């Protein structure tokens, strides 16, 4: 399975592409950062982000997209920009007809390190190890995007099967 992970951000949006199967080290396909000019109008920033993500989806042809779920922050402007970027990321996957899953930061940390409270350095170290890289991916946005892709490869299939079973059970009970 090939997964495109997206760590949404309005200024820097991390993107990582990983191929793999649950429980095994993945193969790095690539990682990128889509940047927008902080002085540009919000509409143009979102359009630039959309074009960049759409191009990466088209180029790498993932089987699924994994996006980090926005969480509460103290800085309202930051969380609004992150939420807007998250919407663009979800749209890029949906527009391509791909399944899109969202994961909280603690879900990603737990999947990659075994601890939902791991720090950025621990996540980056495990991504480097799991993908058998010579050096840690930089910047941190790219490492986080790779962690999202790994998380989906390892957990997404199980999550999708549980959701499908619950939906099938709900359909049977309404007959």
XYZ file of N, CA, C and O in Angstrom:
700
model
N 0.842 -1.178 0.000
C 0.000 0.000 0.000
C 0.887 1.241 0.000
O 1.853 1.319 0.739
N 0.522 2.201 -0.828
C 1.244 3.477 -0.883
C 0.360 4.544 -0.250
O -0.787 4.715 -0.654
N 0.924 5.245 0.735
C 0.162 6.259 1.470
C 0.880 7.597 1.397
O 2.097 7.678 1.576
N 0.085 8.636 1.146
C 0.587 10.003 1.171
C 0.117 10.610 2.492
O -1.086 10.728 2.722
N 1.059 10.905 3.380
C 0.750 11.517 4.670
C 0.897 13.019 4.574
O 1.816 13.517 3.905
N -0.027 13.733 5.215
C 0.009 15.201 5.162
C -0.070 15.765 6.571
O -1.017 15.491 7.315
N 0.946 16.554 6.934
C 0.963 17.301 8.191
C 0.555 18.728 7.814
O 1.384 19.514 7.354
N -0.739 19.059 7.970
C -1.228 20.331 7.432
C -0.684 21.553 8.159
O -0.538 21.564 9.377
N -0.382 22.544 7.380
C 0.048 23.835 7.893
C -0.113 24.850 6.787
O 0.042 24.510 5.609
N -0.438 26.063 7.151
C -0.657 27.086 6.138
C 0.660 27.660 5.621
O 0.796 27.944 4.438
N 1.654 27.776 6.497
C 2.962 28.281 6.077
C 3.834 27.162 5.520
O 4.468 27.301 4.487
N 3.848 26.027 6.248
C 4.605 24.849 5.824
C 3.702 23.629 5.977
O 3.268 23.312 7.074
N 3.455 22.937 4.883
C 2.633 21.737 4.896
C 3.535 20.561 4.535
O 4.037 20.478 3.410
N 3.762 19.679 5.492
C 4.623 18.525 5.251
C 3.876 17.429 4.509
O 2.709 17.159 4.787
N 4.576 16.795 3.567
C 4.004 15.698 2.789
C 5.034 14.574 2.736
O 6.201 14.820 2.442
N 4.593 13.361 3.041
C 5.480 12.207 2.983
C 4.796 11.051 2.290
O 3.609 10.808 2.509
N 5.528 10.347 1.457
C 4.975 9.205 0.731
C 5.755 7.957 1.131
O 6.988 7.915 1.011
N 5.007 6.961 1.618
C 5.604 5.713 2.090
C 4.837 4.554 1.484
O 3.613 4.601 1.353
N 5.560 3.500 1.160
C 4.953 2.272 0.668
C 5.272 1.173 1.663
O 6.400 1.093 2.168
N 4.294 0.332 1.985
C 4.575 -0.741 2.917
C 3.363 -1.576 3.247
O 2.281 -1.404 2.687
N 3.583 -2.493 4.189
C 2.538 -3.369 4.713
C 2.611 -3.323 6.231
O 3.674 -3.033 6.796
N 1.485 -3.609 6.898
C 1.486 -3.544 8.359
C 2.582 -4.407 9.009
O 2.818 -5.534 8.580
N 3.242 -3.808 10.012
C 4.225 -4.534 10.802
C 5.613 -4.647 10.207
O 6.504 -5.223 10.825
N 5.830 -4.133 9.046
C 7.141 -4.213 8.389
C 7.695 -2.809 8.152
O 6.932 -1.866 7.994
N 9.019 -2.694 8.088
C 9.579 -1.385 7.744
C 9.073 -0.953 6.372
O 8.952 -1.774 5.465
N 8.748 0.312 6.244
C 8.237 0.815 4.980
C 9.358 1.270 4.071
O 10.523 1.318 4.456
N 8.976 1.626 2.858
C 9.932 2.144 1.881
C 9.606 3.610 1.636
O 8.474 3.956 1.289
N 10.587 4.457 1.824
C 10.425 5.881 1.556
C 10.330 6.105 0.053
O 11.203 5.676 -0.699
N 9.266 6.773 -0.349
C 9.130 7.170 -1.750
C 9.611 8.609 -1.906
O 10.303 8.940 -2.862
N 9.258 9.461 -0.942
C 9.724 10.842 -0.975
C 9.059 11.679 0.094
O 8.068 11.262 0.688
N 9.639 12.828 0.372
C 9.007 13.778 1.288
C 9.258 15.192 0.791
O 10.247 15.470 0.130
N 8.281 16.057 1.110
C 8.253 17.397 0.545
C 7.647 18.352 1.555
O 6.977 17.937 2.498
N 7.842 19.638 1.323
C 7.159 20.668 2.095
C 6.587 21.671 1.096
O 7.315 22.203 0.256
N 5.276 21.866 1.176
C 4.626 22.884 0.348
C 4.582 24.141 1.204
O 3.999 24.136 2.294
N 5.224 25.189 0.738
C 5.310 26.441 1.494
C 4.447 27.517 0.851
O 4.302 27.547 -0.363
N 3.897 28.380 1.714
C 3.155 29.530 1.193
C 3.746 30.799 1.792
O 4.308 30.785 2.886
N 3.606 31.873 1.066
C 4.125 33.176 1.469
C 3.203 33.779 2.529
O 2.017 33.998 2.273
N 3.748 34.057 3.702
C 2.936 34.591 4.803
C 2.361 35.974 4.491
O 1.389 36.382 5.119
N 2.941 36.669 3.529
C 2.437 37.996 3.161
C 1.322 37.938 2.106
O 0.687 38.952 1.831
N 1.098 36.770 1.532
C 0.085 36.639 0.480
C -1.316 36.577 1.081
O -1.500 36.228 2.255
N -2.295 36.893 0.263
C -3.700 36.809 0.643
C -4.053 35.354 0.960
O -3.553 34.437 0.305
N -4.920 35.138 1.947
C -5.281 33.783 2.378
C -5.822 32.946 1.223
O -5.502 31.755 1.107
N -6.622 33.534 0.356
C -7.181 32.782 -0.772
C -6.077 32.257 -1.679
O -6.118 31.094 -2.124
N -5.071 33.079 -1.934
C -3.962 32.651 -2.795
C -3.083 31.615 -2.096
O -2.561 30.707 -2.747
N -2.945 31.738 -0.797
C -2.154 30.748 -0.050
C -2.833 29.381 -0.111
O -2.186 28.360 -0.347
N -4.150 29.361 0.095
C -4.891 28.099 0.055
C -4.892 27.509 -1.357
O -4.761 26.293 -1.531
N -4.992 28.367 -2.363
C -4.950 27.906 -3.748
C -3.581 27.291 -4.057
O -3.493 26.227 -4.689
N -2.512 27.934 -3.616
C -1.153 27.411 -3.829
C -1.006 26.048 -3.135
O -0.445 25.114 -3.722
N -1.506 25.944 -1.927
C -1.442 24.685 -1.188
C -2.234 23.602 -1.927
O -1.765 22.474 -2.091
N -3.424 23.954 -2.393
C -4.255 23.000 -3.127
C -3.536 22.499 -4.378
O -3.505 21.296 -4.646
N -2.967 23.413 -5.127
C -2.261 23.008 -6.357
C -1.070 22.108 -6.038
O -0.829 21.112 -6.723
N -0.316 22.473 -5.001
C 0.846 21.665 -4.621
C 0.454 20.260 -4.187
O 1.064 19.266 -4.619
N -0.572 20.150 -3.351
C -1.015 18.831 -2.879
C -1.629 18.014 -4.016
O -1.380 16.810 -4.131
N -2.409 18.670 -4.864
C -3.019 17.980 -6.005
C -1.936 17.421 -6.926
O -2.027 16.274 -7.394
N -0.900 18.204 -7.169
C 0.212 17.746 -8.013
C 0.926 16.550 -7.388
O 1.271 15.590 -8.087
N 1.146 16.581 -6.066
C 1.835 15.474 -5.398
C 0.987 14.204 -5.407
O 1.516 13.099 -5.588
N -0.322 14.339 -5.235
C -1.214 13.173 -5.311
C -1.153 12.581 -6.720
O -1.028 11.364 -6.891
N -1.220 13.428 -7.735
C -1.172 12.955 -9.120
C 0.165 12.295 -9.444
O 0.218 11.261 -10.118
N 1.251 12.873 -8.951
C 2.586 12.348 -9.248
C 2.850 11.010 -8.567
O 3.415 10.100 -9.177
N 2.451 10.870 -7.302
C 2.831 9.684 -6.524
C 1.767 8.597 -6.489
O 2.031 7.502 -6.014
N 0.568 8.893 -6.954
C -0.505 7.917 -7.069
C -0.675 7.030 -5.827
O -0.571 5.811 -5.902
N -0.963 7.651 -4.680
C -1.133 6.849 -3.462
C -2.442 6.061 -3.492
O -3.354 6.365 -4.265
N -2.506 5.040 -2.639
C -3.731 4.254 -2.461
C -4.636 4.922 -1.439
O -5.832 4.635 -1.392
N -4.048 5.764 -0.588
C -4.800 6.436 0.468
C -4.049 7.686 0.901
O -2.854 7.827 0.644
N -4.785 8.571 1.579
C -4.203 9.793 2.126
C -4.478 9.812 3.627
O -5.599 9.520 4.057
N -3.458 10.132 4.410
C -3.588 10.253 5.866
C -3.266 11.691 6.256
O -2.217 12.216 5.880
N -4.181 12.318 6.997
C -4.038 13.725 7.371
C -4.080 13.840 8.886
O -4.901 13.185 9.539
N -3.214 14.690 9.432
C -3.256 14.910 10.877
C -4.485 15.733 11.234
O -4.758 16.767 10.626
N -5.218 15.243 12.223
C -6.418 15.935 12.699
C -5.996 17.165 13.494
O -5.079 17.110 14.300
N -6.661 18.270 13.234
C -6.362 19.519 13.930
C -6.721 19.367 15.408
O -7.766 18.817 15.745
N -5.844 19.833 16.246
C -6.100 19.802 17.686
C -6.048 21.221 18.224
O -5.523 22.123 17.590
N -6.627 21.409 19.389
C -6.705 22.750 19.980
C -5.316 23.282 20.319
O -4.481 22.562 20.833
N -5.115 24.545 20.008
C -3.889 25.238 20.354
C -4.275 26.540 21.039
O -5.408 26.997 20.930
N -3.323 27.130 21.721
C -3.594 28.390 22.403
C -3.696 29.551 21.421
O -4.435 30.489 21.644
N -2.965 29.478 20.328
C -2.952 30.549 19.344
C -4.092 30.320 18.339
O -4.006 29.444 17.478
N -5.156 31.101 18.440
C -6.337 30.919 17.605
C -6.001 31.084 16.126
O -6.462 30.309 15.291
N -5.172 32.055 15.769
C -4.817 32.270 14.365
C -4.099 31.046 13.797
O -4.327 30.669 12.652
N -3.237 30.430 14.590
C -2.511 29.249 14.134
C -3.473 28.092 13.890
O -3.391 27.410 12.873
N -4.399 27.866 14.822
C -5.323 26.737 14.673
C -6.262 26.969 13.492
O -6.618 26.029 12.777
N -6.652 28.214 13.235
C -7.520 28.498 12.078
C -6.777 28.192 10.777
O -7.307 27.534 9.885
N -5.545 28.643 10.657
C -4.750 28.360 9.461
C -4.516 26.877 9.266
O -4.606 26.355 8.142
N -4.241 26.171 10.357
C -4.025 24.731 10.287
C -5.306 24.022 9.863
O -5.286 23.093 9.051
N -6.443 24.465 10.391
C -7.722 23.866 10.019
C -8.025 24.104 8.539
O -8.519 23.200 7.841
N -7.735 25.301 8.050
C -7.955 25.589 6.635
C -7.064 24.699 5.764
O -7.517 24.135 4.762
N -5.804 24.560 6.149
C -4.874 23.712 5.400
C -5.321 22.253 5.459
O -5.202 21.513 4.476
N -5.858 21.842 6.595
C -6.352 20.475 6.746
C -7.502 20.204 5.783
O -7.569 19.149 5.145
N -8.395 21.164 5.653
C -9.512 21.020 4.715
C -9.029 20.880 3.284
O -9.550 20.067 2.519
N -8.022 21.651 2.915
C -7.450 21.563 1.575
C -6.817 20.186 1.369
O -6.969 19.571 0.301
N -6.143 19.668 2.397
C -5.501 18.352 2.305
C -6.546 17.245 2.109
O -6.370 16.359 1.264
N -7.624 17.299 2.883
C -8.693 16.304 2.753
C -9.301 16.386 1.351
O -9.542 15.364 0.696
N -9.525 17.599 0.883
C -10.094 17.802 -0.442
C -9.192 17.238 -1.544
O -9.679 16.620 -2.496
N -7.894 17.407 -1.430
C -6.957 16.903 -2.445
C -7.077 15.385 -2.584
O -7.077 14.855 -3.699
N -7.207 14.689 -1.464
C -7.380 13.239 -1.529
C -8.743 12.847 -2.057
O -8.873 11.979 -2.917
N -9.780 13.504 -1.557
C -11.154 13.182 -1.967
C -11.357 13.467 -3.452
O -12.001 12.685 -4.159
N -10.807 14.567 -3.943
C -10.946 14.922 -5.352
C -10.345 13.844 -6.250
O -10.837 13.594 -7.353
N -9.296 13.177 -5.764
C -8.651 12.108 -6.535
C -9.375 10.769 -6.356
O -8.937 9.754 -6.903
N -10.450 10.766 -5.560
C -11.207 9.537 -5.337
C -10.545 8.579 -4.367
O -10.830 7.385 -4.375
N -9.670 9.104 -3.527
C -8.917 8.262 -2.593
C -9.567 8.243 -1.215
O -10.166 9.231 -0.795
N -9.398 7.134 -0.488
C -9.828 7.150 0.907
C -8.928 8.094 1.701
O -7.710 8.102 1.509
N -9.538 8.901 2.560
C -8.801 9.852 3.387
C -9.118 9.536 4.842
O -10.279 9.472 5.225
N -8.087 9.318 5.635
C -8.248 9.067 7.070
C -7.551 10.177 7.835
O -6.520 10.680 7.397
N -8.119 10.505 8.984
C -7.516 11.528 9.837
C -7.081 10.881 11.143
O -7.784 10.016 11.678
N -5.924 11.291 11.638
C -5.358 10.752 12.867
C -4.959 11.892 13.790
O -4.422 12.898 13.327
N -5.184 11.707 15.078
C -4.735 12.695 16.052
C -3.226 12.563 16.226
O -2.654 11.497 15.954
N -2.577 13.620 16.702
C -1.136 13.523 16.951
C -0.789 12.365 17.892
O 0.194 11.657 17.662
N -1.604 12.131 18.919
C -1.279 11.050 19.857
C -1.443 9.676 19.210
O -0.691 8.748 19.534
N -2.394 9.513 18.283
C -2.524 8.243 17.558
C -1.273 7.973 16.720
O -0.788 6.840 16.672
N -0.780 9.006 16.060
C 0.404 8.856 15.220
C 1.618 8.517 16.085
O 2.374 7.589 15.779
N 1.784 9.247 17.172
C 2.912 8.987 18.074
C 2.865 7.567 18.615
O 3.889 6.878 18.664
N 1.688 7.125 19.024
C 1.547 5.771 19.571
C 1.861 4.718 18.511
O 2.527 3.711 18.796
N 1.413 4.944 17.283
C 1.654 3.973 16.214
C 3.138 3.850 15.887
O 3.647 2.752 15.664
N 3.826 4.982 15.878
C 5.218 4.995 15.430
C 6.208 4.711 16.556
O 7.218 4.044 16.344
N 5.914 5.203 17.767
C 6.878 5.049 18.868
C 6.414 4.103 19.971
O 7.212 3.696 20.800
N 5.117 3.827 20.018
C 4.578 3.018 21.109
C 4.056 3.860 22.256
O 3.480 3.342 23.197
N 4.251 5.178 22.194
C 3.785 6.082 23.242
C 3.076 7.278 22.620
O 3.663 7.991 21.791
N 1.848 7.514 23.045
C 1.084 8.647 22.548
C 1.579 9.988 23.035
O 1.116 11.031 22.589
N 2.533 9.969 23.975
C 3.076 11.220 24.512
C 4.521 11.468 24.060
O 5.191 12.339 24.601
N 4.985 10.716 23.072
C 6.365 10.864 22.593
C 6.597 12.278 22.056
O 5.682 12.914 21.539
N 7.822 12.727 22.170
C 8.192 14.043 21.653
C 8.557 13.980 20.181
O 8.701 12.895 19.607
N 8.710 15.150 19.582
C 9.054 15.225 18.156
C 10.365 14.503 17.844
O 10.475 13.843 16.809
N 11.336 14.617 18.738
C 12.628 13.964 18.500
C 12.467 12.446 18.453
O 13.093 11.769 17.620
N 11.629 11.897 19.339
C 11.394 10.443 19.351
C 10.690 10.000 18.069
O 11.032 8.961 17.499
N 9.700 10.774 17.643
C 8.972 10.433 16.416
C 9.935 10.453 15.227
O 9.968 9.514 14.430
N 10.736 11.501 15.134
C 11.689 11.615 14.022
C 12.689 10.467 14.054
O 13.008 9.889 13.001
N 13.176 10.112 15.232
C 14.134 9.004 15.353
C 13.505 7.688 14.888
O 14.147 6.901 14.180
N 12.249 7.445 15.262
C 11.599 6.205 14.859
C 11.281 6.192 13.363
O 11.417 5.153 12.718
N 10.889 7.325 12.813
C 10.640 7.397 11.369
C 11.938 7.069 10.632
O 11.948 6.283 9.675
N 13.037 7.644 11.092
C 14.346 7.398 10.484
C 14.690 5.918 10.542
O 15.153 5.330 9.550
N 14.431 5.305 11.674
C 14.734 3.877 11.866
C 13.800 2.986 11.044
O 14.246 2.054 10.379
N 12.491 3.272 11.113
C 11.516 2.428 10.425
C 11.655 2.469 8.905
O 11.369 1.487 8.221
N 12.080 3.617 8.383
C 12.264 3.744 6.937
C 13.708 3.474 6.523
O 14.051 3.615 5.351
N 14.544 3.104 7.498
C 15.951 2.766 7.262
C 16.680 3.879 6.500
O 17.364 3.648 5.511
N 16.508 5.113 7.018
C 17.128 6.279 6.398
C 18.512 6.526 6.982
O 18.763 6.217 8.156
N 19.382 7.114 6.205
C 20.728 7.453 6.685
C 20.721 8.659 7.608
O 21.585 8.789 8.460
N 19.754 9.559 7.408
C 19.665 10.777 8.215
C 18.192 11.088 8.456
O 17.334 10.718 7.649
N 17.897 11.789 9.549
C 16.510 12.152 9.832
C 15.950 13.079 8.755
O 16.651 13.962 8.260
N 14.682 12.878 8.379
C 14.066 13.784 7.408
C 13.867 15.165 8.011
O 13.489 15.291 9.176
N 14.157 16.194 7.232
C 13.989 17.569 7.700
C 13.236 18.345 6.647
O 13.390 18.062 5.463
N 12.441 19.295 7.056
C 12.152 19.751 8.412
C 11.194 18.802 9.134
O 10.766 17.794 8.572
N 10.859 19.179 10.367
C 9.991 18.343 11.206
C 8.642 18.093 10.551
O 8.047 17.033 10.750
N 8.147 19.030 9.753
C 6.859 18.853 9.076
C 6.891 17.628 8.160
O 5.919 16.892 8.062
N 8.015 17.406 7.499
C 8.161 16.259 6.610
C 8.227 14.967 7.417
O 7.612 13.959 7.049
N 8.965 14.987 8.529
C 9.043 13.802 9.388
C 7.671 13.443 9.939
O 7.295 12.263 9.995
N 6.897 14.448 10.330
C 5.548 14.199 10.841
C 4.651 13.615 9.748
O 3.835 12.728 10.011
N 4.791 14.082 8.523
C 4.000 13.562 7.410
C 4.351 12.101 7.141
O 3.469 11.273 6.874
N 5.631 11.760 7.228
C 6.043 10.368 7.053
C 5.483 9.496 8.172
O 5.044 8.364 7.926
N 5.468 10.034 9.395
C 4.891 9.298 10.527
C 3.405 9.033 10.300
O 2.894 7.952 10.622
N 2.697 10.005 9.740
C 1.277 9.821 9.413
C 1.093 8.703 8.402
O 0.178 7.871 8.542
N 1.924 8.672 7.381
C 1.820 7.626 6.362
C 2.081 6.246 6.981
O 1.340 5.291 6.718
N 3.099 6.150 7.831
C 3.403 4.880 8.507
C 2.229 4.467 9.392
O 1.812 3.312 9.397
N 1.693 5.419 10.142
C 0.545 5.161 11.008
C -0.610 4.569 10.204
O -1.227 3.581 10.603
N -0.896 5.147 9.063
C -2.014 4.647 8.261
C -1.737 3.248 7.720
O -2.624 2.396 7.701
N -0.526 3.015 7.271
C -0.180 1.683 6.767
C -0.389 0.642 7.868
O -0.950 -0.424 7.624
N 0.034 0.970 9.071
C -0.042 -0.002 10.161
C -1.419 -0.100 10.797
O -1.802 -1.144 11.287
N -2.168 1.015 10.826
C -3.456 1.023 11.530
C -4.662 1.222 10.638
O -5.762 0.836 11.007
N -4.463 1.858 9.496
C -5.582 2.224 8.635
C -6.384 1.057 8.120
O -7.613 1.107 8.058
N -5.706 -0.026 7.742
C -6.415 -1.192 7.238
C -7.328 -1.786 8.286
O -8.477 -2.134 8.011
N -6.838 -1.871 9.495
C -7.644 -2.398 10.595
C -8.808 -1.475 10.880
O -9.942 -1.923 11.054
N -8.556 -0.187 10.912
C -9.609 0.795 11.177
C -10.700 0.697 10.113
O -11.885 0.703 10.418
N -10.298 0.586 8.848
C -11.264 0.491 7.752
C -12.099 -0.778 7.861
O -13.310 -0.760 7.609
N -11.479 -1.890 8.244
C -12.221 -3.156 8.395
C -13.240 -3.061 9.525
O -14.356 -3.558 9.400
N -12.866 -2.423 10.618
C -13.791 -2.257 11.743
C -14.968 -1.377 11.330
O -16.125 -1.682 11.620
N -14.679 -0.286 10.633
C -15.747 0.605 10.171
C -16.675 -0.109 9.192
O -17.894 0.039 9.267
N -16.105 -0.905 8.288
C -16.927 -1.632 7.317
C -17.809 -2.660 8.021
O -18.986 -2.824 7.680
N -17.259 -3.350 9.016
C -18.038 -4.341 9.768
C -19.164 -3.665 10.546
O -20.291 -4.175 10.592
N -18.873 -2.521 11.150
C -19.903 -1.787 11.901
C -21.003 -1.305 10.962
O -22.194 -1.388 11.297
N -20.631 -0.834 9.783
C -21.616 -0.381 8.805
C -22.485 -1.546 8.327
O -23.702 -1.421 8.220
N -21.853 -2.685 8.059
C -22.603 -3.870 7.617
C -23.566 -4.332 8.709
O -24.712 -4.690 8.428
N -23.114 -4.300 9.963
C -23.982 -4.701 11.081
C -25.158 -3.736 11.221
O -26.287 -4.168 11.469
N -24.897 -2.454 11.033
C -25.964 -1.452 11.130
C -26.992 -1.661 10.010
O -28.201 -1.543 10.251
N -26.506 -1.990 8.831
C -27.425 -2.236 7.699
C -28.293 -3.461 7.966
O -29.484 -3.470 7.658
N -27.681 -4.512 8.514
C -28.439 -5.738 8.822
C -29.511 -5.493 9.877
O -30.592 -6.032 9.811
N -29.190 -4.629 10.837
C -30.143 -4.383 11.920
C -31.317 -3.503 11.496
O -32.340 -3.486 12.178
N -31.185 -2.802 10.372
C -32.280 -1.942 9.902
C -33.186 -2.667 8.906
O -34.147 -2.089 8.423
N -32.896 -3.911 8.606
C -33.723 -4.667 7.658
C -34.925 -5.243 8.319
O -35.122 -5.600 9.353
